[in-house]
Amino acid sequence: MAPANDDHSDPVKAPEQARQPRRLGLSGKLLLLTIPLVMIAEVLIYVPSMANFWTNRLNARLASANTAALVLDAAPSGMVPDTLARQILDSIGARAVAIKLGQQRRLLASTGLTRAIDHDVDMRTLTPWTSIVTSFEMMFETGNQAIRIIGPPPGGGQFLEVVVDEQPLRKSMYRFSRNLLLVSLAIAILTAALVYLALHFLFVRPMRRLTESLVDFHENPESAARIIVPSNRSDEIGVAERELSDMQRDLVSMLHQKSRLAALGLAVSKINHDLRNLLASSQLLSDQLASVPDPRVQRFAPKLMRSLERAIAFCQSTLSYGRAQEAAPDRRMILIEPVVAEVRESAGLAAETSITWISAIERGLMADADPDQLFRVLLNLVRNAEQALEGQPATQIRITGRREGAVAIIEVSDTGPGIPPATRENLFKAFQTSGRPGGSGLGLAIAAELVGAHGGEIHLVEGTIGATFRITIPDRPVELLSVRNERARA
């Protein structure tokens, strides 16, 4: 049964989503972008086409007038009957035809000009821009104005003139405009559809797929099934798909690791309370045991009490790794040999075992460190070495220590199989290097954190038999004034 509060899981976000208007998607934006671009293309095609049609019609009138001028000029004595002249002018759609020869202007034929000329168009000096402006001016006029068209003559004259009516020309321009718009509109619709479909399949659908993957992954970022499967595209969208897939895989892995850490913290917090009480009771018993006069008891009781004190301290700070930083180290100059001996006893290697223990610590070697934290570091390394030697024919753990200037160097090595190359990159990261059943993968991570708190370093030494970890702990810088004060007090 679903929880009762599923429908009200986010009461703040739900009203906000309800108030948000539905936004236009990429497909709608692409359509709105395609329409004005097609309209602009239509205008760019229509305007020069209209001017070119107008110019061609005027040139056609001039060509017809040239033919008529040849006929009229070839008449005997230049006299043409009015009936024939009217028929010729009607056939070419003109009111009058005139030609200028030298200083003489000759009217070849006329149907009777009863009004003035409204427009003069000289085809010899006509420019493309002038043809566009003049053609649209005539197209949007009303009435039937007279147009005088001037062009080159058929013979050796200076120019030929023909007067025509504007209304027939305007009607032909309207018909051409209508036909051009219909054809252009059909071509534009087809082109826009093809462009829209091409962009939709090439860009919009992949982007929508990316968006849906992001939304689905946001709903359940811990599900590996929500990771996008990248396509084989080699362009920017293909790169985005592959990068998104890698990012989602990394995030799923990180969330699984965080969930494991949270579960571990919850489990440890449950154990911590009861375990701390049990250890406290054991500490009371060890205090009573310390009063027994037996020499053997007196020999081991302090070590037992010290181990219990450490266990209680560890229990109280168990959650520090997952919840906060480790406590700052209480540093002071300490001898390394006693700490190493205590690590050997705590690891169970002091008695006769199958593992050979070799300690090569310089005599009197001291380090500026917290003894408890250094004990934890060395104990983690020794236990890792002990686990690596299980089932090995030659078993040996070696601890060496030396000083180089103001730096104390400690090395812990074993003769085990070594560290696999695949795990070396994440060697000191939590939950990354545990290769045995039941292991937590925290030992090296905790050791690296404690050594780093001392300003030192821990790393794997390359080219050795088995595994060798080197710890370097530098001494703290000493202020000259504090040294002088200590000497003065002494």
Short mmCIF file of C-alpha atoms in Angstrom, two decimals:
data_model
loop_
_atom_site.label_atom_id
_atom_site.label_comp_id
_atom_site.label_asym_id
_atom_site.label_seq_id
_atom_site.Cartn_x
_atom_site.Cartn_y
_atom_site.Cartn_z
CA MET A 1 0.00 0.00 0.00
CA ALA A 2 1.36 3.44 -0.90
CA PRO A 3 2.02 5.89 1.93
CA ALA A 4 -0.80 8.21 2.75
CA ASN A 5 1.26 11.32 2.15
CA ASP A 6 2.43 10.49 -1.38
CA ASP A 7 0.11 13.08 -2.92
CA HIS A 8 1.43 15.77 -0.57
CA SER A 9 5.13 14.91 -0.57
CA ASP A 10 6.13 18.42 -1.63
CA PRO A 11 3.38 20.94 -0.74
CA VAL A 12 5.59 23.92 -1.56
CA LYS A 13 6.73 22.82 -5.00
CA ALA A 14 3.30 21.60 -6.17
CA PRO A 15 1.56 25.05 -6.11
CA GLU A 16 4.60 26.63 -7.77
CA GLN A 17 4.45 24.07 -10.59
CA ALA A 18 0.71 24.64 -10.91
CA ARG A 19 1.21 28.41 -11.21
CA GLN A 20 3.92 28.13 -13.85
CA PRO A 21 2.55 28.70 -17.37
CA ARG A 22 3.16 26.05 -19.94
CA ARG A 23 6.24 27.09 -21.81
CA LEU A 24 6.70 26.75 -25.54
CA GLY A 25 8.88 23.76 -26.41
CA LEU A 26 11.72 23.58 -28.89
CA SER A 27 9.38 22.36 -31.64
CA GLY A 28 7.08 25.36 -31.20
CA LYS A 29 10.00 27.77 -31.07
CA LEU A 30 11.46 26.20 -34.18
CA LEU A 31 8.12 26.61 -35.96
CA LEU A 32 7.81 30.25 -34.89
CA LEU A 33 11.37 30.85 -36.08
CA THR A 34 10.79 29.15 -39.44
CA ILE A 35 7.66 31.16 -40.30
CA PRO A 36 9.24 34.67 -40.19
CA LEU A 37 12.34 33.41 -41.99
CA VAL A 38 10.16 32.05 -44.77
CA MET A 39 8.25 35.35 -44.89
CA ILE A 40 11.52 37.27 -45.20
CA ALA A 41 12.59 34.96 -48.01
CA GLU A 42 9.22 35.56 -49.70
CA VAL A 43 9.71 39.33 -49.55
CA LEU A 44 13.25 39.04 -50.88
CA ILE A 45 11.95 36.99 -53.82
CA TYR A 46 8.74 38.95 -54.47
CA VAL A 47 10.10 42.52 -54.59
CA PRO A 48 12.79 42.06 -57.28
CA SER A 49 10.53 39.69 -59.24
CA MET A 50 7.81 42.33 -59.33
CA ALA A 51 10.22 45.03 -60.46
CA ASN A 52 11.65 42.72 -63.11
CA PHE A 53 8.15 41.95 -64.43
CA TRP A 54 7.34 45.66 -64.65
CA THR A 55 10.60 46.38 -66.48
CA ASN A 56 10.03 43.53 -68.94
CA ARG A 57 6.51 44.77 -69.74
CA LEU A 58 7.82 48.25 -70.47
CA ASN A 59 10.59 46.83 -72.66
CA ALA A 60 7.97 44.74 -74.47
CA ARG A 61 5.95 47.92 -75.18
CA LEU A 62 9.10 49.58 -76.49
CA ALA A 63 9.87 46.59 -78.73
CA SER A 64 6.33 46.71 -80.15
CA ALA A 65 6.65 50.47 -80.61
CA ASN A 66 9.92 49.95 -82.50
CA THR A 67 8.15 47.62 -84.93
CA ALA A 68 5.27 50.07 -85.31
CA ALA A 69 7.72 52.93 -85.87
CA LEU A 70 9.37 51.03 -88.72
CA VAL A 71 5.97 50.45 -90.35
CA LEU A 72 4.82 54.04 -89.88
CA ASP A 73 8.10 55.53 -91.01
CA ALA A 74 8.06 53.41 -94.19
CA ALA A 75 4.69 54.80 -95.32
CA PRO A 76 4.75 56.94 -98.53
CA SER A 77 5.36 60.62 -97.66
CA GLY A 78 5.04 59.57 -93.98
CA MET A 79 1.24 59.79 -94.29
CA VAL A 80 -0.73 56.98 -92.63
CA PRO A 81 -4.51 56.92 -92.60
CA ASP A 82 -5.98 57.53 -89.14
CA THR A 83 -7.81 54.21 -89.25
CA LEU A 84 -4.59 52.28 -89.88
CA ALA A 85 -2.67 54.30 -87.30
CA ARG A 86 -5.36 53.56 -84.68
CA GLN A 87 -5.22 49.83 -85.48
CA ILE A 88 -1.45 49.80 -85.13
CA LEU A 89 -1.57 51.65 -81.80
CA ASP A 90 -4.34 49.42 -80.49
CA SER A 91 -2.32 46.32 -81.40
CA ILE A 92 0.64 47.49 -79.32
CA GLY A 93 -1.52 48.99 -76.54
CA ALA A 94 -0.24 52.56 -77.01
CA ARG A 95 -1.79 56.03 -77.37
CA ALA A 96 1.03 57.60 -79.34
CA VAL A 97 4.40 56.81 -80.87
CA ALA A 98 7.03 59.49 -81.53
CA ILE A 99 10.65 59.54 -82.61
CA LYS A 100 13.33 62.19 -82.41
CA LEU A 101 15.74 62.51 -85.35
CA GLY A 102 18.44 65.11 -84.77
CA GLN A 103 16.71 68.33 -83.74
CA GLN A 104 13.35 67.23 -85.16
CA ARG A 105 10.76 65.40 -83.05
CA ARG A 106 8.27 63.51 -85.19
CA LEU A 107 4.92 62.12 -84.05
CA LEU A 108 4.45 58.92 -86.02
CA ALA A 109 0.94 58.07 -84.80
CA SER A 110 -1.53 59.22 -82.18
CA THR A 111 -5.06 58.47 -81.06
CA GLY A 112 -5.50 61.91 -79.63
CA LEU A 113 -3.85 62.90 -76.38
CA THR A 114 -6.41 64.79 -74.36
CA ARG A 115 -4.48 64.98 -71.06
CA ALA A 116 -0.98 65.49 -69.78
CA ILE A 117 1.64 62.79 -69.22
CA ASP A 118 1.65 61.58 -65.58
CA HIS A 119 4.89 59.52 -65.55
CA ASP A 120 8.08 59.53 -67.61
CA VAL A 121 10.17 56.34 -67.62
CA ASP A 122 13.51 56.48 -69.41
CA MET A 123 14.60 52.89 -69.98
CA ARG A 124 18.09 54.01 -70.95
CA THR A 125 18.96 55.24 -67.46
CA LEU A 126 16.73 52.97 -65.39
CA THR A 127 18.53 51.44 -62.32
CA PRO A 128 17.40 48.35 -60.34
CA TRP A 129 16.51 50.43 -57.28
CA THR A 130 14.56 52.96 -59.41
CA SER A 131 12.67 50.14 -61.09
CA ILE A 132 11.67 48.70 -57.69
CA VAL A 133 10.47 52.05 -56.32
CA THR A 134 8.67 53.16 -59.49
CA SER A 135 6.98 49.80 -60.09
CA PHE A 136 5.46 49.69 -56.61
CA GLU A 137 4.42 53.35 -56.81
CA MET A 138 2.48 52.62 -59.99
CA MET A 139 1.09 49.39 -58.57
CA PHE A 140 -0.49 51.14 -55.56
CA GLU A 141 -1.90 54.10 -57.55
CA THR A 142 -5.53 54.39 -58.66
CA GLY A 143 -7.04 55.61 -61.91
CA ASN A 144 -5.67 55.37 -65.42
CA GLN A 145 -2.60 57.60 -65.73
CA ALA A 146 -0.57 58.08 -68.87
CA ILE A 147 3.00 56.77 -68.96
CA ARG A 148 5.62 57.92 -71.43
CA ILE A 149 8.26 55.30 -72.07
CA ILE A 150 11.53 56.46 -73.60
CA GLY A 151 13.99 54.08 -75.22
CA PRO A 152 16.49 53.70 -78.06
CA PRO A 153 15.01 54.15 -81.61
CA PRO A 154 15.09 51.50 -84.34
CA GLY A 155 17.13 53.59 -86.80
CA GLY A 156 19.61 56.38 -86.29
CA GLY A 157 17.38 58.61 -84.16
CA GLN A 158 18.10 59.82 -80.66
CA PHE A 159 15.22 58.12 -78.85
CA LEU A 160 11.78 56.63 -79.29
CA GLU A 161 8.77 57.59 -77.21
CA VAL A 162 5.61 55.58 -76.63
CA VAL A 163 2.69 56.68 -74.48
CA VAL A 164 0.65 53.90 -72.83
CA ASP A 165 -2.13 53.61 -70.25
CA GLU A 166 -1.17 52.60 -66.74
CA GLN A 167 -4.32 50.64 -65.83
CA PRO A 168 -3.68 47.61 -68.12
CA LEU A 169 -0.13 47.44 -66.86
CA ARG A 170 -1.33 47.58 -63.26
CA LYS A 171 -3.83 44.76 -63.85
CA SER A 172 -1.14 42.57 -65.37
CA MET A 173 1.06 43.32 -62.34
CA TYR A 174 -1.77 42.23 -60.03
CA ARG A 175 -2.18 38.95 -61.91
CA PHE A 176 1.56 38.29 -61.85
CA SER A 177 1.70 39.16 -58.14
CA ARG A 178 -1.12 36.74 -57.33
CA ASN A 179 0.43 33.90 -59.32
CA LEU A 180 3.88 34.58 -57.86
CA LEU A 181 2.55 34.61 -54.31
CA LEU A 182 0.66 31.35 -54.80
CA VAL A 183 3.65 29.55 -56.28
CA SER A 184 6.05 31.05 -53.72
CA LEU A 185 3.70 30.18 -50.88
CA ALA A 186 3.52 26.57 -52.00
CA ILE A 187 7.30 26.36 -52.34
CA ALA A 188 7.77 28.12 -48.99
CA ILE A 189 5.39 25.77 -47.20
CA LEU A 190 7.16 22.75 -48.64
CA THR A 191 10.59 24.19 -47.81
CA ALA A 192 9.54 25.17 -44.30
CA ALA A 193 8.12 21.71 -43.70
CA LEU A 194 11.31 20.04 -44.91
CA VAL A 195 13.51 22.39 -42.83
CA TYR A 196 11.30 21.91 -39.78
CA LEU A 197 11.33 18.12 -40.08
CA ALA A 198 15.08 18.02 -40.69
CA LEU A 199 15.84 20.23 -37.68
CA HIS A 200 13.28 18.37 -35.59
CA PHE A 201 14.83 14.96 -36.21
CA LEU A 202 18.44 16.16 -36.15
CA PHE A 203 18.31 18.46 -33.11
CA VAL A 204 14.95 18.76 -31.37
CA ARG A 205 14.36 15.04 -30.79
CA PRO A 206 17.89 14.40 -29.41
CA MET A 207 17.58 17.46 -27.15
CA ARG A 208 14.17 16.24 -25.99
CA ARG A 209 15.74 12.86 -25.26
CA LEU A 210 18.44 14.55 -23.17
CA THR A 211 15.81 16.57 -21.32
CA GLU A 212 13.65 13.54 -20.57
CA SER A 213 16.71 11.66 -19.34
CA LEU A 214 17.58 14.52 -16.98
CA VAL A 215 14.02 14.67 -15.64
CA ASP A 216 13.79 10.89 -15.15
CA PHE A 217 17.20 10.78 -13.50
CA HIS A 218 16.22 13.64 -11.18
CA GLU A 219 13.22 11.64 -9.98
CA ASN A 220 15.41 8.68 -8.93
CA PRO A 221 19.15 9.48 -9.12
CA GLU A 222 20.12 6.19 -7.46
CA SER A 223 18.61 4.02 -10.21
CA ALA A 224 21.11 2.80 -12.79
CA ALA A 225 18.17 2.13 -15.15
CA ARG A 226 17.67 5.90 -15.52
CA ILE A 227 21.13 6.39 -17.07
CA ILE A 228 20.92 7.54 -20.68
CA VAL A 229 22.31 5.24 -23.36
CA PRO A 230 24.42 7.47 -25.65
CA SER A 231 24.01 7.25 -29.40
CA ASN A 232 26.77 6.90 -31.99
CA ARG A 233 26.62 10.55 -33.04
CA SER A 234 29.98 12.28 -33.42
CA ASP A 235 28.72 15.87 -33.18
CA GLU A 236 28.18 18.07 -30.13
CA ILE A 237 24.92 16.34 -29.21
CA GLY A 238 26.69 12.97 -29.23
CA VAL A 239 29.41 14.40 -26.97
CA ALA A 240 26.72 15.79 -24.64
CA GLU A 241 25.00 12.38 -24.48
CA ARG A 242 28.25 10.58 -23.62
CA GLU A 243 29.25 13.16 -21.03
CA LEU A 244 25.78 13.03 -19.47
CA SER A 245 25.94 9.22 -19.35
CA ASP A 246 29.36 9.32 -17.65
CA MET A 247 28.18 11.97 -15.20
CA GLN A 248 25.08 9.96 -14.31
CA ARG A 249 27.15 6.80 -13.77
CA ASP A 250 29.57 8.68 -11.50
CA LEU A 251 26.68 10.19 -9.59
CA VAL A 252 24.95 6.81 -9.14
CA SER A 253 28.21 5.32 -7.86
CA MET A 254 28.72 8.26 -5.51
CA LEU A 255 25.17 8.04 -4.17
CA HIS A 256 25.55 4.30 -3.59
CA GLN A 257 28.76 5.01 -1.69
CA LYS A 258 27.05 7.72 0.37
CA SER A 259 24.15 5.39 1.09
CA ARG A 260 26.58 2.72 2.23
CA LEU A 261 28.32 5.23 4.46
CA ALA A 262 24.99 6.36 5.91
CA ALA A 263 23.95 2.77 6.56
CA LEU A 264 27.31 2.09 8.18
CA GLY A 265 26.95 5.16 10.37
CA LEU A 266 23.46 4.12 11.41
CA ALA A 267 24.61 0.60 12.25
CA VAL A 268 27.62 1.81 14.22
CA SER A 269 25.54 4.34 16.11
CA LYS A 270 23.25 1.52 17.26
CA ILE A 271 26.19 -0.61 18.37
CA ASN A 272 28.12 2.27 19.92
CA HIS A 273 25.86 2.79 22.93
CA ASP A 274 25.81 -0.80 24.16
CA LEU A 275 29.47 -1.46 23.31
CA ARG A 276 30.60 1.60 25.23
CA ASN A 277 28.72 0.41 28.31
CA LEU A 278 30.27 -3.06 28.04
CA LEU A 279 33.76 -1.61 27.73
CA ALA A 280 33.13 0.64 30.71
CA SER A 281 32.21 -2.41 32.79
CA SER A 282 35.34 -4.17 31.57
CA GLN A 283 37.38 -1.15 32.62
CA LEU A 284 35.97 -1.37 36.16
CA LEU A 285 36.92 -5.04 36.31
CA SER A 286 40.42 -4.26 35.08
CA ASP A 287 40.77 -1.62 37.82
CA GLN A 288 39.94 -4.29 40.41
CA LEU A 289 42.31 -6.69 38.70
CA ALA A 290 45.14 -4.19 39.06
CA SER A 291 44.95 -4.53 42.84
CA VAL A 292 45.77 -8.28 42.72
CA PRO A 293 49.38 -8.77 44.00
CA ASP A 294 50.23 -11.48 41.48
CA PRO A 295 53.36 -10.38 39.51
CA ARG A 296 52.02 -11.69 36.22
CA VAL A 297 48.77 -9.82 36.77
CA GLN A 298 50.71 -6.68 37.66
CA ARG A 299 52.67 -7.10 34.43
CA PHE A 300 49.69 -7.36 32.07
CA ALA A 301 47.11 -5.26 33.93
CA PRO A 302 48.46 -1.85 32.78
CA LYS A 303 48.47 -3.02 29.17
CA LEU A 304 44.92 -4.31 29.51
CA MET A 305 43.76 -1.04 31.04
CA ARG A 306 45.49 0.91 28.31
CA SER A 307 43.81 -1.20 25.62
CA LEU A 308 40.40 -0.71 27.22
CA GLU A 309 40.95 3.02 27.44
CA ARG A 310 41.79 3.12 23.75
CA ALA A 311 38.77 0.99 22.90
CA ILE A 312 36.47 3.35 24.78
CA ALA A 313 38.04 6.36 23.08
CA PHE A 314 37.65 4.70 19.68
CA CYS A 315 34.05 3.86 20.47
CA GLN A 316 33.27 7.48 21.32
CA SER A 317 34.80 8.74 18.06
CA THR A 318 33.67 5.92 15.74
CA LEU A 319 31.34 8.17 13.81
CA SER A 320 33.90 10.92 13.40
CA TYR A 321 34.99 9.71 9.96
CA GLY A 322 31.54 9.84 8.40
CA ARG A 323 30.20 12.85 10.35
CA ALA A 324 33.08 15.20 11.14
CA GLN A 325 36.83 15.57 11.10
CA GLU A 326 39.15 13.64 13.37
CA ALA A 327 40.21 15.42 16.51
CA ALA A 328 43.34 17.53 16.17
CA PRO A 329 46.44 15.50 17.12
CA ASP A 330 47.98 16.10 20.54
CA ARG A 331 51.54 16.26 19.24
CA ARG A 332 54.67 15.86 21.31
CA MET A 333 58.07 14.24 20.90
CA ILE A 334 57.61 10.50 21.50
CA LEU A 335 59.77 7.43 21.10
CA ILE A 336 58.78 5.24 18.14
CA GLU A 337 59.98 1.88 19.52
CA PRO A 338 57.41 1.62 22.38
CA VAL A 339 54.58 2.46 19.95
CA VAL A 340 55.77 -0.22 17.50
CA ALA A 341 56.05 -2.78 20.33
CA GLU A 342 52.49 -2.00 21.45
CA VAL A 343 51.25 -2.36 17.87
CA ARG A 344 52.89 -5.81 17.68
CA GLU A 345 51.21 -6.95 20.90
CA SER A 346 47.79 -5.55 19.85
CA ALA A 347 48.04 -7.32 16.47
CA GLY A 348 48.77 -10.63 18.20
CA LEU A 349 52.24 -10.98 16.69
CA ALA A 350 54.24 -10.85 19.93
CA ALA A 351 53.94 -14.60 20.56
CA GLU A 352 55.20 -17.38 18.32
CA THR A 353 53.34 -17.06 15.02
CA SER A 354 53.91 -18.08 11.44
CA ILE A 355 54.60 -14.45 10.50
CA THR A 356 58.13 -13.21 10.98
CA TRP A 357 58.30 -9.81 12.68
CA ILE A 358 61.29 -7.57 11.95
CA SER A 359 61.69 -4.20 13.66
CA ALA A 360 64.54 -2.02 12.40
CA ILE A 361 63.96 1.26 14.23
CA GLU A 362 66.87 3.59 14.77
CA ARG A 363 67.87 3.65 18.44
CA GLY A 364 66.22 6.54 20.20
CA LEU A 365 64.17 7.57 17.14
CA MET A 366 61.58 10.18 18.10
CA ALA A 367 58.73 11.76 16.16
CA ASP A 368 56.61 14.84 16.79
CA ALA A 369 53.24 13.04 16.79
CA ASP A 370 50.17 12.07 18.76
CA PRO A 371 50.98 8.61 20.23
CA ASP A 372 47.39 7.34 20.05
CA GLN A 373 46.86 8.44 16.46
CA LEU A 374 50.25 7.10 15.38
CA PHE A 375 49.33 3.81 17.07
CA ARG A 376 46.09 3.68 15.04
CA VAL A 377 47.95 4.36 11.79
CA LEU A 378 50.55 1.65 12.35
CA LEU A 379 47.97 -0.84 13.63
CA ASN A 380 45.85 -0.40 10.48
CA LEU A 381 48.88 -0.94 8.27
CA VAL A 382 50.06 -4.01 10.23
CA ARG A 383 46.60 -5.58 10.16
CA ASN A 384 46.35 -5.01 6.40
CA ALA A 385 49.75 -6.65 5.99
CA GLU A 386 48.71 -9.56 8.20
CA GLN A 387 45.58 -10.14 6.11
CA ALA A 388 47.60 -9.91 2.86
CA LEU A 389 49.95 -12.68 4.13
CA GLU A 390 47.17 -15.23 4.64
CA GLY A 391 47.93 -18.28 2.54
CA GLN A 392 51.36 -17.01 1.44
CA PRO A 393 54.43 -19.30 1.69
CA ALA A 394 56.85 -16.59 2.84
CA THR A 395 55.34 -14.36 5.52
CA GLN A 396 57.20 -11.41 6.92
CA ILE A 397 56.26 -7.99 8.27
CA ARG A 398 59.02 -5.43 8.55
CA ILE A 399 58.88 -2.02 10.24
CA THR A 400 61.75 0.40 9.75
CA GLY A 401 62.23 3.90 11.08
CA ARG A 402 64.78 6.61 10.54
CA ARG A 403 65.16 10.35 10.66
CA GLU A 404 66.12 12.63 7.79
CA GLY A 405 66.66 16.10 9.16
CA ALA A 406 63.42 17.32 10.73
CA VAL A 407 61.36 14.48 9.23
CA ALA A 408 60.64 11.09 10.82
CA ILE A 409 60.16 8.29 8.27
CA ILE A 410 58.45 4.98 9.11
CA GLU A 411 57.96 2.17 6.61
CA VAL A 412 55.68 -0.86 6.98
CA SER A 413 56.29 -3.61 4.42
CA ASP A 414 55.20 -7.20 3.87
CA THR A 415 56.02 -10.07 1.51
CA GLY A 416 52.46 -10.52 0.30
CA PRO A 417 51.13 -10.34 -3.27
CA GLY A 418 51.20 -6.52 -3.32
CA ILE A 419 48.56 -4.00 -4.32
CA PRO A 420 46.70 -4.68 -7.61
CA PRO A 421 47.23 -1.91 -10.18
CA ALA A 422 43.47 -1.39 -10.54
CA THR A 423 43.11 -0.30 -6.90
CA ARG A 424 46.14 1.98 -6.64
CA GLU A 425 44.34 5.03 -7.96
CA ASN A 426 41.75 4.95 -5.14
CA LEU A 427 44.07 3.43 -2.54
CA PHE A 428 43.37 5.95 0.22
CA LYS A 429 39.67 6.52 -0.51
CA ALA A 430 36.98 5.11 1.74
CA PHE A 431 35.21 1.88 0.65
CA GLN A 432 37.43 1.53 -2.42
CA THR A 433 40.23 -0.89 -1.48
CA SER A 434 38.69 -3.64 0.62
CA GLY A 435 39.32 -6.87 -1.24
CA ARG A 436 38.39 -9.39 1.47
CA PRO A 437 34.94 -10.49 2.69
CA GLY A 438 33.76 -8.42 5.64
CA GLY A 439 36.30 -5.67 5.04
CA SER A 440 35.12 -2.04 5.31
CA GLY A 441 37.75 -0.38 3.15
CA LEU A 442 38.35 2.31 5.80
CA GLY A 443 41.78 1.37 7.19
CA LEU A 444 43.97 3.19 4.67
CA ALA A 445 41.53 6.10 4.43
CA ILE A 446 41.67 6.65 8.20
CA ALA A 447 45.46 6.27 8.20
CA ALA A 448 45.81 8.87 5.43
CA GLU A 449 43.55 11.30 7.30
CA LEU A 450 45.49 10.94 10.58
CA VAL A 451 48.87 11.33 8.88
CA GLY A 452 47.60 14.35 6.95
CA ALA A 453 46.50 15.95 10.23
CA HIS A 454 50.17 15.83 11.29
CA GLY A 455 51.21 17.62 8.11
CA GLY A 456 52.77 14.42 6.79
CA GLU A 457 52.23 12.04 3.91
CA ILE A 458 51.59 8.34 3.41
CA HIS A 459 52.11 6.64 0.06
CA LEU A 460 52.81 3.30 -1.54
CA VAL A 461 56.46 2.72 -2.40
CA GLU A 462 56.83 1.40 -5.94
CA GLY A 463 59.19 -1.40 -6.97
CA THR A 464 59.22 -3.41 -3.73
CA ILE A 465 58.37 -7.02 -2.92
CA GLY A 466 54.84 -7.16 -1.58
CA ALA A 467 53.55 -3.79 -0.38
CA THR A 468 55.53 -1.06 1.36
CA PHE A 469 53.87 2.01 2.85
CA ARG A 470 56.03 4.97 3.77
CA ILE A 471 54.93 7.47 6.43
CA THR A 472 56.66 10.85 6.70
CA ILE A 473 55.91 13.08 9.70
CA PRO A 474 57.73 16.43 9.81
CA ASP A 475 58.52 18.17 13.07
CA ARG A 476 56.56 21.31 13.83
CA PRO A 477 58.43 24.57 13.30
CA VAL A 478 59.66 25.99 16.59
CA GLU A 479 59.49 29.70 17.31
CA LEU A 480 62.76 31.19 18.54
CA LEU A 481 61.02 33.18 21.27
CA SER A 482 59.44 30.09 22.83
CA VAL A 483 62.82 28.30 22.92
CA ARG A 484 64.42 31.24 24.66
CA ASN A 485 61.63 31.34 27.23
CA GLU A 486 62.01 27.61 27.96
CA ARG A 487 65.76 28.04 28.40
CA ALA A 488 65.20 31.00 30.70
CA ARG A 489 62.79 29.01 32.86
CA ALA A 490 65.27 26.14 32.98
#
